[in-house]
CSV table of C-alpha atoms in Angstrom, one decimal:
chain,number,residue,atom,x,y,z
A,1,MET,CA,-52.4,-36.5,-39.4
A,2,SER,CA,-50.7,-36.5,-42.9
A,3,GLU,CA,-51.7,-38.9,-45.7
A,4,ILE,CA,-49.2,-41.9,-45.7
A,5,LYS,CA,-47.6,-42.1,-49.2
A,6,THR,CA,-45.3,-44.9,-49.1
A,7,PHE,CA,-45.5,-48.7,-49.0
A,8,PRO,CA,-44.5,-51.1,-46.4
A,9,GLU,CA,-40.7,-51.8,-45.9
A,10,GLY,CA,-39.8,-54.7,-47.8
A,11,PHE,CA,-42.8,-54.3,-50.5
A,12,LEU,CA,-41.8,-56.4,-53.4
A,13,TRP,CA,-42.1,-54.0,-56.5
A,14,GLY,CA,-41.6,-55.7,-59.8
A,15,GLY,CA,-43.0,-56.9,-63.0
A,16,ALA,CA,-44.6,-60.2,-64.4
A,17,THR,CA,-44.3,-62.4,-67.4
A,18,ALA,CA,-45.0,-66.0,-68.5
A,19,ALA,CA,-42.9,-68.3,-70.2
A,20,ASN,CA,-45.3,-69.0,-73.3
A,21,GLN,CA,-45.6,-65.3,-74.1
A,22,CYS,CA,-42.1,-64.2,-73.8
A,23,GLU,CA,-39.5,-67.0,-74.1
A,24,GLY,CA,-39.8,-68.3,-77.8
A,25,ALA,CA,-37.2,-71.0,-78.6
A,26,TYR,CA,-40.2,-73.5,-78.6
A,27,ASN,CA,-38.0,-76.5,-80.0
A,28,VAL,CA,-34.7,-75.3,-78.6
A,29,ASP,CA,-32.4,-77.6,-76.2
A,30,GLY,CA,-35.1,-80.6,-76.0
A,31,ARG,CA,-38.2,-78.6,-75.0
A,32,GLY,CA,-41.5,-80.5,-76.1
A,33,LEU,CA,-44.8,-79.0,-77.8
A,34,ALA,CA,-47.2,-77.4,-75.4
A,35,ASN,CA,-50.7,-76.3,-75.8
A,36,VAL,CA,-49.7,-72.8,-75.3
A,37,ASP,CA,-47.5,-73.3,-78.8
A,38,VAL,CA,-50.4,-74.4,-81.0
A,39,VAL,CA,-52.8,-71.3,-80.4
A,40,PRO,CA,-52.9,-69.3,-83.6
A,41,ILE,CA,-53.3,-65.3,-83.6
A,42,GLY,CA,-56.4,-64.5,-85.4
A,43,GLU,CA,-60.2,-65.3,-85.2
A,44,ASP,CA,-59.4,-69.1,-84.7
A,45,ARG,CA,-57.6,-68.4,-81.6
A,46,PHE,CA,-60.5,-68.0,-79.3
A,47,PRO,CA,-62.3,-71.4,-80.2
A,48,ILE,CA,-59.2,-73.3,-79.5
A,49,ILE,CA,-58.8,-71.5,-76.2
A,50,THR,CA,-62.3,-72.6,-75.2
A,51,GLY,CA,-61.5,-76.3,-76.3
A,52,GLU,CA,-64.3,-76.2,-79.2
A,53,LYS,CA,-61.7,-76.6,-81.8
A,54,LYS,CA,-58.9,-79.3,-81.7
A,55,MET,CA,-55.5,-78.3,-82.8
A,56,PHE,CA,-52.7,-80.7,-81.7
A,57,ASP,CA,-50.1,-79.6,-83.7
A,58,PHE,CA,-49.1,-76.6,-86.2
A,59,GLU,CA,-51.3,-76.1,-89.5
A,60,GLU,CA,-50.7,-74.5,-92.5
A,61,GLY,CA,-52.2,-71.2,-93.0
A,62,TYR,CA,-51.8,-70.1,-89.3
A,63,PHE,CA,-49.2,-67.9,-87.6
A,64,TYR,CA,-48.2,-69.2,-84.0
A,65,PRO,CA,-46.8,-66.3,-82.2
A,66,ALA,CA,-45.5,-68.2,-79.1
A,67,LYS,CA,-43.1,-70.0,-81.3
A,68,GLU,CA,-40.4,-66.9,-81.2
A,69,SER,CA,-42.4,-64.4,-79.2
A,70,ILE,CA,-39.8,-62.0,-77.9
A,71,ASP,CA,-37.0,-64.6,-77.7
A,72,MET,CA,-36.4,-64.0,-73.9
A,73,TYR,CA,-34.9,-67.6,-74.1
A,74,HIS,CA,-31.6,-66.2,-75.7
A,75,ARG,CA,-31.9,-62.7,-74.4
A,76,PHE,CA,-33.0,-63.1,-70.7
A,77,LYS,CA,-29.4,-61.5,-69.2
A,78,GLU,CA,-30.3,-58.2,-71.3
A,79,ASP,CA,-34.0,-58.2,-70.0
A,80,ILE,CA,-33.1,-58.7,-66.3
A,81,ALA,CA,-30.5,-56.3,-66.5
A,82,LEU,CA,-33.3,-53.9,-67.7
A,83,PHE,CA,-35.5,-55.0,-64.9
A,84,GLY,CA,-32.4,-54.5,-62.4
A,85,GLU,CA,-31.8,-51.1,-63.6
A,86,MET,CA,-35.6,-50.1,-62.8
A,87,GLY,CA,-34.9,-51.2,-59.1
A,88,PHE,CA,-37.1,-54.4,-59.4
A,89,LYS,CA,-37.2,-56.2,-55.9
A,90,THR,CA,-39.1,-59.3,-57.5
A,91,TYR,CA,-39.6,-60.6,-61.0
A,92,ARG,CA,-42.4,-62.9,-61.6
A,93,LEU,CA,-42.1,-65.5,-64.4
A,94,SER,CA,-43.1,-68.8,-65.1
A,95,ILE,CA,-41.7,-72.4,-66.1
A,96,ALA,CA,-42.4,-73.9,-69.4
A,97,TRP,CA,-43.2,-77.5,-68.4
A,98,THR,CA,-42.0,-78.7,-71.6
A,99,ARG,CA,-38.6,-77.6,-71.1
A,100,ILE,CA,-38.3,-79.7,-67.7
A,101,PHE,CA,-40.2,-82.7,-68.9
A,102,PRO,CA,-40.9,-82.3,-72.8
A,103,ASN,CA,-43.5,-85.0,-73.0
A,104,GLY,CA,-44.8,-84.4,-69.5
A,105,ASP,CA,-44.7,-88.1,-68.3
A,106,GLU,CA,-40.7,-88.9,-68.3
A,107,GLU,CA,-39.2,-90.3,-65.2
A,108,GLU,CA,-36.3,-88.2,-65.7
A,109,PRO,CA,-36.2,-84.2,-66.2
A,110,ASN,CA,-34.4,-82.6,-69.1
A,111,GLU,CA,-31.3,-81.0,-67.7
A,112,LYS,CA,-30.7,-78.3,-70.4
A,113,GLY,CA,-34.1,-77.1,-69.3
A,114,LEU,CA,-33.4,-77.1,-65.5
A,115,GLN,CA,-29.9,-75.2,-66.4
A,116,PHE,CA,-31.8,-72.5,-68.3
A,117,TYR,CA,-33.9,-71.5,-65.2
A,118,GLU,CA,-31.1,-72.0,-62.7
A,119,ASP,CA,-28.9,-69.6,-64.9
A,120,LEU,CA,-32.1,-67.1,-65.1
A,121,PHE,CA,-32.7,-67.3,-61.5
A,122,ARG,CA,-29.0,-66.5,-60.4
A,123,GLU,CA,-29.2,-63.7,-62.8
A,124,CYS,CA,-32.2,-62.3,-61.2
A,125,HIS,CA,-30.3,-62.5,-57.7
A,126,LYS,CA,-27.2,-60.9,-59.3
A,127,HIS,CA,-29.6,-57.9,-59.7
A,128,GLY,CA,-31.1,-58.2,-56.3
A,129,ILE,CA,-34.1,-59.8,-57.7
A,130,GLU,CA,-36.3,-62.2,-55.8
A,131,PRO,CA,-37.8,-64.8,-58.3
A,132,LEU,CA,-41.7,-65.4,-58.3
A,133,VAL,CA,-42.2,-68.3,-60.0
A,134,THR,CA,-45.5,-69.5,-61.2
A,135,ILE,CA,-45.1,-73.5,-61.8
A,136,THR,CA,-48.1,-73.7,-64.6
A,137,HIS,CA,-48.9,-70.6,-66.3
A,138,PHE,CA,-51.4,-72.3,-68.8
A,139,ASP,CA,-48.6,-74.6,-69.9
A,140,CYS,CA,-49.8,-78.2,-70.5
A,141,PRO,CA,-47.5,-80.7,-72.6
A,142,MET,CA,-49.3,-81.7,-75.7
A,143,HIS,CA,-48.3,-85.4,-75.2
A,144,LEU,CA,-50.2,-85.3,-71.9
A,145,ILE,CA,-53.2,-84.0,-73.7
A,146,LYS,CA,-53.1,-86.4,-76.7
A,147,LYS,CA,-52.5,-89.6,-74.5
A,148,TYR,CA,-54.5,-88.6,-71.3
A,149,GLY,CA,-56.8,-85.9,-72.0
A,150,GLY,CA,-55.2,-83.3,-70.0
A,151,TRP,CA,-56.3,-82.6,-66.5
A,152,ARG,CA,-59.4,-84.2,-67.0
A,153,ASN,CA,-57.1,-87.1,-66.2
A,154,ARG,CA,-56.5,-88.2,-62.5
A,155,LYS,CA,-52.9,-89.5,-63.7
A,156,MET,CA,-51.8,-85.7,-64.0
A,157,LEU,CA,-51.3,-85.7,-60.5
A,158,THR,CA,-48.4,-87.9,-60.7
A,159,PHE,CA,-46.9,-86.0,-63.6
A,160,TYR,CA,-47.5,-82.3,-61.7
A,161,GLU,CA,-46.1,-83.7,-58.6
A,162,ARG,CA,-42.7,-85.1,-60.5
A,163,LEU,CA,-42.6,-81.5,-62.0
A,164,CYS,CA,-43.2,-79.7,-58.6
A,165,ARG,CA,-40.5,-82.0,-56.7
A,166,THR,CA,-38.0,-81.4,-59.2
A,167,LEU,CA,-38.2,-77.8,-59.3
A,168,PHE,CA,-38.3,-77.3,-55.3
A,169,THR,CA,-35.2,-79.5,-55.0
A,170,ARG,CA,-33.2,-77.9,-57.9
A,171,TYR,CA,-34.1,-74.3,-56.9
A,172,LYS,CA,-33.9,-74.5,-53.1
A,173,GLY,CA,-32.2,-71.5,-52.0
A,174,LEU,CA,-32.9,-69.5,-55.3
A,175,VAL,CA,-36.7,-69.5,-55.2
A,176,LYS,CA,-39.0,-69.1,-52.2
A,177,TYR,CA,-41.9,-67.4,-53.6
A,178,TRP,CA,-44.2,-70.0,-55.9
A,179,LEU,CA,-47.5,-69.9,-57.4
A,180,THR,CA,-49.0,-73.4,-58.5
A,181,PHE,CA,-51.5,-72.3,-61.2
A,182,ASN,CA,-52.0,-69.0,-63.0
A,183,GLU,CA,-55.6,-67.9,-63.0
A,184,ILE,CA,-56.9,-71.3,-62.0
A,185,ASN,CA,-60.7,-70.0,-62.4
A,186,MET,CA,-59.7,-69.6,-66.0
A,187,ILE,CA,-60.6,-73.3,-66.5
A,188,LEU,CA,-64.2,-72.6,-66.6
A,189,HIS,CA,-63.7,-70.0,-69.5
A,190,ALA,CA,-60.6,-71.1,-71.4
A,191,PRO,CA,-60.4,-74.9,-70.5
A,192,PHE,CA,-57.9,-75.7,-73.4
A,193,MET,CA,-55.5,-72.9,-72.1
A,194,GLY,CA,-56.3,-73.4,-68.5
A,195,ALA,CA,-56.2,-77.4,-68.3
A,196,GLY,CA,-55.4,-78.6,-71.7
A,197,LEU,CA,-59.0,-79.6,-72.2
A,198,TYR,CA,-60.8,-80.2,-75.5
A,199,PHE,CA,-64.3,-81.5,-75.8
A,200,GLU,CA,-66.0,-84.1,-78.0
A,201,PRO,CA,-69.8,-83.3,-79.4
A,202,GLY,CA,-72.2,-84.1,-76.7
A,203,GLU,CA,-69.7,-84.3,-73.8
A,204,ASP,CA,-71.0,-82.8,-70.5
A,205,LYS,CA,-68.5,-79.6,-70.6
A,206,GLU,CA,-69.2,-78.8,-67.0
A,207,GLN,CA,-68.8,-82.2,-65.9
A,208,VAL,CA,-65.2,-82.1,-67.4
A,209,LYS,CA,-64.3,-78.9,-66.2
A,210,TYR,CA,-65.1,-79.3,-62.5
A,211,GLN,CA,-63.3,-82.7,-62.5
A,212,ALA,CA,-60.3,-81.1,-64.3
A,213,ALA,CA,-60.6,-78.2,-61.6
A,214,HIS,CA,-60.8,-80.9,-58.5
A,215,HIS,CA,-57.4,-82.7,-60.2
A,216,GLU,CA,-55.6,-78.9,-60.1
A,217,LEU,CA,-56.9,-78.2,-56.7
A,218,VAL,CA,-55.6,-81.5,-55.2
A,219,ALA,CA,-52.1,-80.9,-57.2
A,220,SER,CA,-52.1,-77.5,-55.8
A,221,ALA,CA,-52.4,-78.8,-52.5
A,222,ARG,CA,-49.8,-81.7,-52.9
A,223,ALA,CA,-47.4,-79.0,-54.3
A,224,THR,CA,-47.9,-76.9,-51.2
A,225,GLN,CA,-46.9,-79.7,-49.2
A,226,ILE,CA,-43.9,-80.7,-51.0
A,227,ALA,CA,-42.9,-77.2,-51.0
A,228,HIS,CA,-42.9,-76.9,-47.3
A,229,GLU,CA,-41.3,-80.2,-46.5
A,230,ILE,CA,-38.2,-79.5,-49.0
A,231,ASP,CA,-37.5,-76.2,-47.8
A,232,PRO,CA,-39.8,-74.6,-44.7
A,233,GLU,CA,-38.6,-71.1,-46.2
A,234,ASN,CA,-41.0,-71.6,-49.2
A,235,LYS,CA,-44.1,-69.6,-49.4
A,236,VAL,CA,-46.7,-70.8,-51.8
A,237,GLY,CA,-49.7,-69.0,-53.3
A,238,CYS,CA,-52.6,-69.4,-55.3
A,239,MET,CA,-53.7,-67.2,-58.3
A,240,LEU,CA,-57.1,-66.1,-59.6
A,241,ALA,CA,-58.1,-63.6,-62.1
A,242,ALA,CA,-59.8,-61.0,-60.0
A,243,GLY,CA,-62.3,-58.3,-60.3
A,244,GLN,CA,-65.3,-57.6,-58.3
A,245,TYR,CA,-68.6,-57.8,-59.8
A,246,TYR,CA,-70.9,-55.0,-59.2
A,247,PRO,CA,-74.7,-55.1,-59.7
A,248,ASN,CA,-76.1,-53.7,-62.5
A,249,THR,CA,-78.7,-51.8,-60.6
A,250,ALA,CA,-80.1,-51.6,-56.7
A,251,HIS,CA,-82.6,-54.1,-57.9
A,252,PRO,CA,-81.8,-57.3,-55.6
A,253,ARG,CA,-82.0,-59.8,-58.4
A,254,ASP,CA,-78.9,-58.1,-59.9
A,255,TYR,CA,-77.2,-58.0,-56.4
A,256,TRP,CA,-77.9,-61.7,-56.2
A,257,GLU,CA,-76.4,-62.1,-60.0
A,258,ALA,CA,-73.4,-60.2,-58.8
A,259,MET,CA,-72.9,-62.4,-55.8
A,260,LYS,CA,-73.5,-65.4,-57.8
A,261,GLU,CA,-70.7,-64.5,-60.5
A,262,ASP,CA,-68.5,-63.5,-57.5
A,263,ARG,CA,-68.6,-67.1,-56.2
A,264,GLU,CA,-67.9,-68.8,-59.5
A,265,ASN,CA,-64.5,-67.1,-59.2
A,266,TYR,CA,-63.8,-67.4,-55.8
A,267,PHE,CA,-64.9,-71.0,-55.6
A,268,PHE,CA,-61.3,-72.2,-56.3
A,269,ILE,CA,-59.6,-70.1,-54.0
A,270,ASP,CA,-62.1,-70.9,-51.2
A,271,VAL,CA,-60.8,-74.5,-51.7
A,272,GLN,CA,-57.0,-73.4,-51.8
A,273,ALA,CA,-57.3,-70.9,-49.0
A,274,ARG,CA,-59.9,-72.5,-46.7
A,275,GLY,CA,-59.2,-76.3,-47.5
A,276,GLU,CA,-62.6,-77.3,-48.2
A,277,TYR,CA,-65.5,-77.1,-50.9
A,278,PRO,CA,-67.9,-74.4,-50.0
A,279,ASN,CA,-71.6,-75.4,-49.5
A,280,TYR,CA,-72.5,-73.4,-52.4
A,281,ALA,CA,-70.4,-75.5,-54.8
A,282,LEU,CA,-71.6,-78.7,-53.4
A,283,LYS,CA,-75.3,-77.5,-53.7
A,284,LYS,CA,-74.2,-76.5,-57.5
A,285,PHE,CA,-73.2,-80.1,-58.0
A,286,GLU,CA,-76.0,-81.8,-56.8
A,287,ARG,CA,-78.3,-79.4,-58.6
A,288,GLU,CA,-76.8,-79.7,-62.0
A,289,ASN,CA,-75.7,-83.2,-61.4
A,290,ILE,CA,-72.0,-82.7,-61.7
A,291,LYS,CA,-70.3,-85.9,-60.0
A,292,VAL,CA,-66.8,-84.8,-59.0
A,293,GLU,CA,-65.1,-87.9,-58.1
A,294,MET,CA,-62.8,-87.1,-55.1
A,295,THR,CA,-61.4,-89.4,-52.2
A,296,GLU,CA,-60.9,-89.2,-48.6
A,297,GLU,CA,-57.4,-88.5,-49.3
A,298,ASP,CA,-58.0,-85.7,-51.6
A,299,LEU,CA,-60.1,-84.0,-48.9
A,300,ALA,CA,-57.6,-84.3,-46.3
A,301,LEU,CA,-54.9,-83.1,-48.4
A,302,LEU,CA,-57.1,-80.0,-49.3
A,303,LYS,CA,-57.8,-79.2,-45.6
A,304,GLU,CA,-54.2,-79.7,-44.3
A,305,HIS,CA,-52.2,-77.9,-47.0
A,306,THR,CA,-53.7,-74.5,-47.6
A,307,VAL,CA,-51.7,-71.8,-49.5
A,308,ASP,CA,-49.5,-69.2,-47.6
A,309,PHE,CA,-51.0,-66.3,-49.5
A,310,ILE,CA,-53.3,-65.2,-52.4
A,311,SER,CA,-52.1,-63.5,-55.4
A,312,PHE,CA,-54.4,-62.2,-58.5
A,313,SER,CA,-54.6,-60.6,-61.4
A,314,TYR,CA,-56.8,-57.2,-61.8
A,315,TYR,CA,-57.5,-55.4,-65.0
A,316,SER,CA,-61.0,-54.3,-64.3
A,317,SER,CA,-64.2,-54.6,-62.2
A,318,ARG,CA,-67.1,-56.6,-63.7
A,319,VAL,CA,-71.0,-55.8,-64.1
A,320,ALA,CA,-73.7,-58.4,-63.4
A,321,SER,CA,-77.7,-58.4,-64.0
A,322,GLY,CA,-80.1,-60.7,-63.2
A,323,ASP,CA,-82.2,-59.2,-66.1
A,324,PRO,CA,-82.0,-61.2,-69.3
A,325,ALA,CA,-82.9,-58.2,-71.3
A,326,VAL,CA,-79.7,-56.5,-70.3
A,327,LYS,CA,-77.3,-57.4,-72.7
A,328,GLU,CA,-74.9,-54.8,-73.5
A,329,LYS,CA,-71.2,-56.6,-73.1
A,330,THR,CA,-67.8,-55.6,-73.1
A,331,ALA,CA,-64.6,-57.4,-73.0
A,332,GLY,CA,-62.0,-58.2,-70.1
A,333,ASN,CA,-59.4,-60.5,-69.8
A,334,ILE,CA,-61.6,-63.3,-71.3
A,335,PHE,CA,-64.3,-62.6,-69.0
A,336,GLU,CA,-67.2,-60.9,-70.8
A,337,SER,CA,-68.9,-58.4,-68.6
A,338,LEU,CA,-72.0,-55.9,-68.8
A,339,LYS,CA,-70.5,-52.4,-69.9
A,340,ASN,CA,-70.4,-50.1,-66.9
A,341,PRO,CA,-71.6,-46.5,-68.2
A,342,TYR,CA,-69.4,-44.9,-65.3
A,343,LEU,CA,-66.2,-46.1,-66.6
A,344,ASP,CA,-63.9,-45.6,-69.5
A,345,ALA,CA,-62.3,-48.3,-71.3
A,346,SER,CA,-59.1,-49.5,-73.1
A,347,GLU,CA,-58.6,-49.9,-77.0
A,348,TRP,CA,-59.6,-53.5,-76.2
A,349,GLY,CA,-62.6,-52.5,-74.4
A,350,TRP,CA,-61.3,-53.6,-70.8
A,351,GLN,CA,-63.4,-51.0,-68.6
A,352,ILE,CA,-60.5,-49.0,-66.3
A,353,ASP,CA,-61.6,-48.8,-62.7
A,354,PRO,CA,-58.7,-48.2,-60.1
A,355,LEU,CA,-61.0,-47.9,-57.4
A,356,GLY,CA,-62.3,-51.5,-58.0
A,357,LEU,CA,-58.9,-52.7,-57.4
A,358,ARG,CA,-59.2,-51.3,-53.7
A,359,ILE,CA,-62.7,-52.9,-53.6
A,360,THR,CA,-61.5,-56.2,-54.8
A,361,MET,CA,-58.5,-56.2,-52.3
A,362,ASN,CA,-60.7,-55.6,-49.4
A,363,ALA,CA,-63.0,-58.3,-50.8
A,364,ILE,CA,-60.4,-60.6,-51.0
A,365,TRP,CA,-58.8,-60.0,-47.6
A,366,ASP,CA,-62.4,-60.1,-45.9
A,367,ARG,CA,-63.1,-63.3,-47.3
A,368,TYR,CA,-59.7,-65.1,-46.6
A,369,GLN,CA,-57.5,-63.1,-44.3
A,370,LYS,CA,-54.6,-64.1,-45.9
A,371,PRO,CA,-51.7,-61.8,-47.2
A,372,LEU,CA,-52.5,-60.6,-50.8
A,373,PHE,CA,-50.0,-60.4,-53.8
A,374,ILE,CA,-51.1,-58.7,-57.0
A,375,VAL,CA,-49.1,-60.1,-59.5
A,376,GLU,CA,-50.8,-58.8,-62.7
A,377,ASN,CA,-52.0,-55.2,-63.6
A,378,GLY,CA,-51.6,-53.0,-66.5
A,379,LEU,CA,-52.9,-51.5,-69.4
A,380,GLY,CA,-52.8,-53.0,-73.2
A,381,ALA,CA,-52.3,-50.3,-75.5
A,382,VAL,CA,-51.2,-49.4,-79.0
A,383,ASP,CA,-47.6,-48.0,-78.3
A,384,THR,CA,-46.1,-45.6,-81.2
A,385,PRO,CA,-42.6,-45.3,-81.0
A,386,ASP,CA,-40.5,-42.6,-82.7
A,387,GLU,CA,-37.6,-43.1,-85.0
A,388,ASN,CA,-35.3,-43.9,-82.0
A,389,GLY,CA,-37.9,-46.4,-80.6
A,390,TYR,CA,-38.8,-44.1,-77.8
A,391,VAL,CA,-42.7,-44.3,-76.6
A,392,GLU,CA,-44.2,-41.5,-75.0
A,393,ASP,CA,-46.5,-43.8,-73.1
A,394,ASP,CA,-48.2,-41.1,-70.7
A,395,TYR,CA,-51.5,-43.2,-70.8
A,396,ARG,CA,-49.8,-46.2,-69.1
A,397,ILE,CA,-48.3,-43.8,-66.5
A,398,GLU,CA,-51.6,-42.4,-65.9
A,399,TYR,CA,-53.2,-46.2,-65.5
A,400,LEU,CA,-50.6,-47.3,-63.4
A,401,LYS,CA,-50.6,-44.4,-61.1
A,402,ALA,CA,-54.1,-44.3,-60.4
A,403,HIS,CA,-54.1,-48.2,-59.6
A,404,ILE,CA,-51.1,-47.7,-57.3
A,405,LYS,CA,-53.0,-45.2,-55.3
A,406,ALA,CA,-55.6,-47.2,-54.8
A,407,MET,CA,-53.6,-49.8,-53.7
A,408,ARG,CA,-52.0,-47.6,-51.5
A,409,ASP,CA,-55.0,-46.5,-50.0
A,410,ALA,CA,-56.1,-50.2,-49.4
A,411,ILE,CA,-52.9,-50.8,-47.4
A,412,ASN,CA,-52.8,-47.4,-45.4
A,413,GLU,CA,-56.2,-46.7,-44.8
A,414,ASP,CA,-58.0,-50.2,-45.0
A,415,GLY,CA,-55.3,-52.1,-43.3
A,416,VAL,CA,-55.0,-54.9,-46.3
A,417,PRO,CA,-51.9,-56.6,-46.0
A,418,LEU,CA,-49.9,-56.6,-49.6
A,419,LEU,CA,-46.8,-58.4,-50.0
A,420,GLY,CA,-46.1,-56.7,-53.5
A,421,TYR,CA,-47.0,-55.7,-56.7
A,422,THR,CA,-45.8,-57.0,-60.2
A,423,THR,CA,-47.4,-55.0,-63.3
A,424,TRP,CA,-48.3,-57.3,-66.3
A,425,GLY,CA,-45.9,-57.4,-69.4
A,426,CYS,CA,-43.4,-55.3,-68.0
A,427,ILE,CA,-41.5,-56.1,-71.4
A,428,ASP,CA,-43.8,-56.1,-74.5
A,429,LEU,CA,-44.8,-59.5,-75.0
A,430,VAL,CA,-47.4,-61.7,-76.9
A,431,SER,CA,-51.1,-61.0,-75.6
A,432,ALA,CA,-52.6,-64.2,-74.1
A,433,GLY,CA,-56.1,-63.3,-75.2
A,434,THR,CA,-55.6,-62.3,-78.8
A,435,GLY,CA,-52.0,-63.4,-79.8
A,436,GLU,CA,-51.1,-59.8,-80.8
A,437,MET,CA,-48.0,-57.9,-80.3
A,438,LYS,CA,-49.6,-54.4,-80.9
A,439,LYS,CA,-51.3,-55.1,-77.4
A,440,ARG,CA,-48.3,-53.8,-75.6
A,441,TYR,CA,-47.9,-53.4,-71.6
A,442,GLY,CA,-44.3,-52.9,-71.1
A,443,PHE,CA,-42.1,-50.4,-69.9
A,444,ILE,CA,-39.6,-51.9,-72.5
A,445,TYR,CA,-40.7,-51.6,-76.1
A,446,VAL,CA,-39.8,-54.8,-78.4
A,447,ASP,CA,-39.5,-54.3,-82.0
A,448,ARG,CA,-41.8,-56.9,-83.1
A,449,ASP,CA,-45.2,-56.8,-85.1
A,450,ASN,CA,-48.3,-59.2,-85.2
A,451,GLN,CA,-47.1,-61.2,-88.0
A,452,GLY,CA,-43.5,-61.9,-86.1
A,453,ASN,CA,-41.5,-59.2,-88.3
A,454,GLY,CA,-39.0,-56.9,-86.4
A,455,THR,CA,-35.5,-56.8,-85.1
A,456,LEU,CA,-36.3,-57.8,-81.5
A,457,LYS,CA,-34.4,-54.7,-80.5
A,458,ARG,CA,-35.5,-53.7,-76.6
A,459,THR,CA,-36.0,-49.6,-76.1
A,460,LYS,CA,-36.9,-48.0,-72.7
A,461,LYS,CA,-40.4,-46.3,-72.7
A,462,LYS,CA,-41.0,-42.9,-70.8
A,463,SER,CA,-42.9,-45.3,-68.2
A,464,PHE,CA,-39.3,-47.1,-67.7
A,465,ASP,CA,-37.8,-44.1,-65.7
A,466,TRP,CA,-41.3,-43.4,-64.2
A,467,TYR,CA,-41.4,-46.7,-62.5
A,468,LYS,CA,-37.7,-46.9,-61.6
A,469,GLU,CA,-38.6,-43.5,-59.7
A,470,VAL,CA,-41.6,-45.4,-58.1
A,471,ILE,CA,-39.7,-48.0,-56.9
A,472,ALA,CA,-36.6,-46.0,-55.5
A,473,THR,CA,-39.1,-44.1,-53.4
A,474,ASN,CA,-41.2,-47.0,-52.3
A,475,GLY,CA,-44.2,-45.4,-53.7
A,476,ALA,CA,-43.6,-41.6,-52.5
A,477,SER,CA,-43.1,-40.5,-55.9
A,478,ILE,CA,-46.9,-40.7,-56.7
A,479,GLU,CA,-48.8,-37.7,-55.4
């Protein structure tokens, strides 16, 4: 029997971005200030992301890369035309909450914000591209953080529901694939970005984070309910930052530590996909005296309105050890991990593990038995363009090729159902983790540096034509 080299018919090839990393135009057409705007580049970025340092507005002495980013707000037609030229079947993007409700608690939406996304979605359809829309990709209006404390406050459910109902109603027929919260498990690692949380001295951070997580989980279930009511064609997914944990050795305590780390990540998706809190989470709350306030109505909502599919980001696998003496760490999408001696790493220390993608896909499918969608995968690298702006990014091609092969094996050899694949940062954008522009993922080079200098000119990289061929052949061009 010959090896199957193509992907399922109707497979959704594409790319992914986030509003706060590409749109810019932070104060244009009535848009309000959001948490993602006030996170600067540099060494102070991470304390703000983790909620250890407050920053409620722009301050002197910092550069805020999201203010302008790559100005896709004014250039989306040019960018979507390039995506169309590559043959994208889908484009994953996110809504900037403060374009729709500038403060977050208004009764009526901002029409200019609604019209912007309507124009963008229609432009996608003009090029045969199905929008895949993340409702909240780390965005939270600063007004809601200052006045209500972000997602720690149950009132956020009302504001989020109003946002969702507005979106589902306005874009009925234009969008059918929705994600409620990007990388929802990031609440535990980047709570300011994940849920608009900041902490006062002496505050019980775990209590606050898990209460905020509950509010987001209930909000996600309510969004799923409303989406299906407004348009039965809507498909709603959850989204996690994935990457299977490997035990550092064959010692049972390492295997147990890896299982515990996986559970911490899957906890959110267990609720969104299965409809109830898993026993291990309830025991953790009991053991650590975490008292999550939840109502019977909450629990019924979670049970009755689970997601239609599971989406996730994958950049690397991770390693865990139960031995406190084992400490050599490496980076990886906010998550630190023990270093894996068998893997190479990117320039930012993210370990490269294509087989880990296949392992992760199988683990998620085995756990949930719901269709999967890989909505982020890619290599952040320093690209050096020639005098014409052209980049020979063979390293990116090799990375993506290896991961697509692993994905293909999971589908064809393991029987894992996969709806689609959107590479991260299909056009160069601002890094969420570091705020840098030099950490590039795209098929399209954008002339901009870490301090916002440059013409913003778009130029196709070598990977542009390579990915175009992958899509045109439905994966058959990859040997």
